[in-house]
Coordinates of C-alpha atoms in Angstrom, one line a residue:
X1480 CA 0.0 0.0 0.0
X1481 CA 2.9 2.3 0.8
X1482 CA 5.3 1.1 -1.8
X1483 CA 4.9 4.1 -4.2
X1484 CA 5.4 6.5 -1.3
X1485 CA 8.5 4.5 -0.2
X1486 CA 9.9 4.5 -3.7
X1487 CA 9.5 8.3 -3.9
X1488 CA 11.3 8.8 -0.6
X1489 CA 14.1 6.5 -1.6
X1490 CA 14.6 8.3 -5.0
X1491 CA 14.6 11.8 -3.4
X1492 CA 17.0 10.5 -0.8
X1493 CA 19.3 9.0 -3.4
X1494 CA 19.5 12.3 -5.2
X1495 CA 20.1 14.2 -2.0
X1496 CA 22.8 11.9 -0.6
X1497 CA 24.7 11.7 -3.9
X1498 CA 25.2 15.5 -3.9
X1499 CA 28.6 16.5 -2.4
X1500 CA 28.3 18.2 1.0
X1501 CA 29.9 18.4 4.4
X1502 CA 29.1 14.7 5.0
X1503 CA 31.0 13.6 1.8
X1504 CA 33.9 15.9 2.6
X1505 CA 34.4 14.7 6.1
X1506 CA 34.1 11.0 5.1
X1507 CA 36.7 11.5 2.4
X1508 CA 39.0 13.3 4.7
X1509 CA 38.8 10.7 7.4
X1510 CA 39.2 7.9 5.0
X1511 CA 42.3 9.3 3.2
X1512 CA 43.9 10.7 6.4
X1513 CA 43.3 7.8 8.8
X1514 CA 42.3 4.8 6.8
X1515 CA 39.4 2.5 6.2
X1516 CA 38.4 1.9 9.8
X1517 CA 38.2 5.6 10.6
X1518 CA 36.3 6.2 7.3
X1519 CA 33.8 3.4 8.0
X1520 CA 33.1 4.7 11.5
X1521 CA 32.7 8.2 10.2
X1522 CA 30.2 6.9 7.6
X1523 CA 28.3 5.0 10.4
X1524 CA 28.2 8.3 12.4
X1525 CA 26.8 10.2 9.4
X1526 CA 24.1 7.5 9.0
X1527 CA 23.2 7.5 12.7
X1528 CA 23.0 11.3 12.5
X1529 CA 20.0 10.8 10.2
X1530 CA 18.0 9.3 13.1
X1531 CA 18.3 12.7 14.9
X1532 CA 16.5 14.4 12.0
X1533 CA 14.0 11.6 11.6
X1534 CA 13.1 11.7 15.4
X1535 CA 12.3 15.4 15.6
X1536 CA 10.5 15.2 12.2
X1537 CA 8.2 12.6 13.7
X1538 CA 7.7 14.6 16.8
X1539 CA 7.0 17.7 14.9
X1540 CA 9.9 19.6 16.5
X1541 CA 11.4 20.2 13.0
X1542 CA 8.4 22.3 12.1
X1543 CA 8.9 24.5 15.2
X1544 CA 12.6 25.0 14.3
X1545 CA 11.7 25.8 10.7
X1546 CA 9.3 28.5 11.8
X1547 CA 11.6 30.1 14.4
X1548 CA 14.4 32.3 12.9
X1549 CA 16.2 32.3 16.3
X1550 CA 16.2 28.5 16.6
X1551 CA 17.1 28.0 13.0
X1552 CA 20.0 30.5 13.2
X1553 CA 21.3 29.0 16.4
X1554 CA 21.5 25.6 14.7
X1555 CA 22.9 27.1 11.6
X1556 CA 25.7 29.0 13.4
X1557 CA 26.5 26.0 15.6
X1558 CA 26.9 23.8 12.5
X1559 CA 28.9 26.5 10.7
X1560 CA 31.2 27.0 13.7
X1561 CA 31.9 23.2 13.9
X1562 CA 32.7 22.9 10.2
X1563 CA 35.0 26.0 10.4
X1564 CA 36.8 24.5 13.4
X1565 CA 37.5 21.3 11.5
X1566 CA 38.4 23.2 8.4
X1567 CA 40.8 25.5 10.0
X1568 CA 42.5 22.7 11.7
X1569 CA 43.0 21.0 8.3
X1570 CA 44.3 24.3 6.8
X1571 CA 47.0 24.4 9.5
X1572 CA 48.3 21.0 8.4
X1573 CA 52.1 20.9 8.1
X1574 CA 54.2 18.8 5.8
X1575 CA 54.8 15.4 7.2
X1576 CA 58.2 14.0 7.9
X1577 CA 59.1 12.0 4.8
X1578 CA 60.6 9.2 7.0
X1579 CA 57.2 8.7 8.8
X1580 CA 54.9 9.4 5.9
X1581 CA 54.5 5.7 5.0
X1582 CA 53.9 4.8 8.6
X1583 CA 51.2 7.4 8.9
X1584 CA 49.6 6.2 5.7
X1585 CA 49.4 2.6 7.0
X1586 CA 48.0 3.4 10.5
X1587 CA 46.8 6.9 11.3
X1588 CA 46.1 7.8 14.9
X1589 CA 42.3 8.0 15.1
X1590 CA 39.9 6.2 17.3
X1591 CA 36.7 4.6 16.0
X1592 CA 34.8 6.6 18.6
X1593 CA 36.3 9.9 17.5
X1594 CA 35.6 9.2 13.8
X1595 CA 32.0 8.2 14.6
X1596 CA 31.3 11.3 16.7
X1597 CA 32.8 13.5 13.9
X1598 CA 30.4 12.0 11.3
X1599 CA 27.4 12.1 13.7
X1600 CA 27.9 15.8 14.6
X1601 CA 28.5 16.8 11.0
X1602 CA 25.2 15.4 10.0
X1603 CA 23.2 16.0 13.1
X1604 CA 24.0 19.7 13.1
X1605 CA 23.3 20.2 9.4
X1606 CA 20.4 22.7 9.2
X1607 CA 20.0 21.9 5.5
X1608 CA 19.2 18.4 6.5
X1609 CA 16.7 19.8 9.0
X1610 CA 14.8 21.5 6.1
X1611 CA 15.2 18.4 3.9
X1612 CA 13.6 16.1 6.4
X1613 CA 11.0 18.6 7.3
X1614 CA 9.9 18.8 3.7
X1615 CA 10.2 15.1 3.3
X1616 CA 8.0 14.3 6.3
X1617 CA 5.4 17.0 5.6
X1618 CA 5.2 17.2 1.8
X1619 CA 6.3 13.9 0.3
X1620 CA 5.1 11.6 3.1
X1621 CA 1.3 11.6 3.6
X1622 CA 0.5 12.9 7.1
X1623 CA -2.0 10.0 7.4
X1624 CA 0.8 7.4 6.9
X1625 CA 1.1 5.5 10.2
X1626 CA 3.9 6.7 12.5
X1627 CA 5.3 3.1 12.5
X1628 CA 5.6 3.2 8.7
X1629 CA 7.2 6.7 8.8
X1630 CA 9.7 5.4 11.4
X1631 CA 10.4 2.5 9.0
X1632 CA 11.2 5.1 6.3
X1633 CA 13.5 6.8 8.7
X1634 CA 15.4 3.6 9.5
X1635 CA 15.8 2.9 5.8
X1636 CA 17.1 6.4 5.3
X1637 CA 19.7 6.0 8.0
X1638 CA 20.8 2.6 6.8
X1639 CA 20.9 3.8 3.1
X1640 CA 23.0 6.8 4.1
X1641 CA 25.4 4.7 6.1
X1642 CA 25.7 2.2 3.3
X1643 CA 26.4 4.9 0.7
X1644 CA 29.1 6.6 2.8
X1645 CA 30.6 3.3 3.7
X1646 CA 31.1 2.8 -0.1
X1647 CA 32.7 6.2 -0.3
X1648 CA 35.0 5.3 2.7
X1649 CA 35.9 2.0 1.1
X1650 CA 36.8 3.7 -2.2
X1651 CA 38.9 6.5 -0.7
X1652 CA 40.6 4.3 1.9
X1653 CA 42.1 2.0 -0.7
X1654 CA 45.9 1.8 -0.5
X1655 CA 46.4 3.1 -4.1
X1656 CA 44.0 6.0 -3.6
X1657 CA 45.5 7.0 -0.2
X1658 CA 49.1 6.7 -1.6
X1659 CA 48.1 9.0 -4.4
X1660 CA 46.7 11.6 -2.0
X1661 CA 49.7 11.0 0.4
X1662 CA 52.0 12.2 -2.4
X1663 CA 50.3 15.6 -2.2
X1664 CA 50.7 15.4 1.6
X1665 CA 49.5 18.4 3.6
X1666 CA 48.2 20.0 0.4
X1667 CA 45.3 17.5 0.4
X1668 CA 44.5 18.4 4.0
X1669 CA 44.6 22.1 3.2
X1670 CA 42.3 21.5 0.2
X1671 CA 39.8 19.6 2.3
X1672 CA 40.1 22.3 4.9
X1673 CA 39.3 25.0 2.4
X1674 CA 36.3 23.0 1.2
X1675 CA 35.0 22.6 4.8
X1676 CA 35.6 26.3 5.6
X1677 CA 33.8 27.2 2.3
X1678 CA 30.8 25.1 3.3
X1679 CA 30.8 26.6 6.8
X1680 CA 30.9 30.1 5.5
X1681 CA 28.1 29.4 3.0
X1682 CA 26.0 27.7 5.7
X1683 CA 26.5 30.7 8.0
X1684 CA 25.3 33.1 5.3
X1685 CA 22.3 30.9 4.5
X1686 CA 18.9 32.6 5.2
X1687 CA 15.8 30.7 6.1
X1688 CA 13.1 31.1 3.5

């Protein structure tokens, strides 16, 4: 009965998740910088962050946030500040010691928990995701659809997001790919830092419509 609605949700989500954004940038950076384990944990954090948006969308809190300029701006600036913090740290990256470059490539110092939290916060604080899920749960999904079914959609979205970014992590954490990026050394870190800072600034200047 709800298959057509589910397929619509899945298609919209596919188009949204495939668009490069802060989630993509952070998964790539963690995967290249720290390896597959860190990349996968970051991807799982991004996927789990979806549940935050699903939860408040089901509770109707997303509607309140979208209608309050103060709450929306608070969320927006918090997210922008976090992305700027990560980006500036990356911009300050220094050239690695050539004698230890290979060692760092094989085993970067990054805990699974730290990578997971980074992915979770990056997604959970994204105000654009707030507006996306608000529109999804109020416009695309019929309000009369049972809450249990809507929650099922949310679980699917979280799993699909995690799966997609796990693929991204797997691709960018391959030894050949990492070795290629490693040859660029700190310049790759600075490039990703510039991307994150750019996204953070753009986010900070975004106005609620």
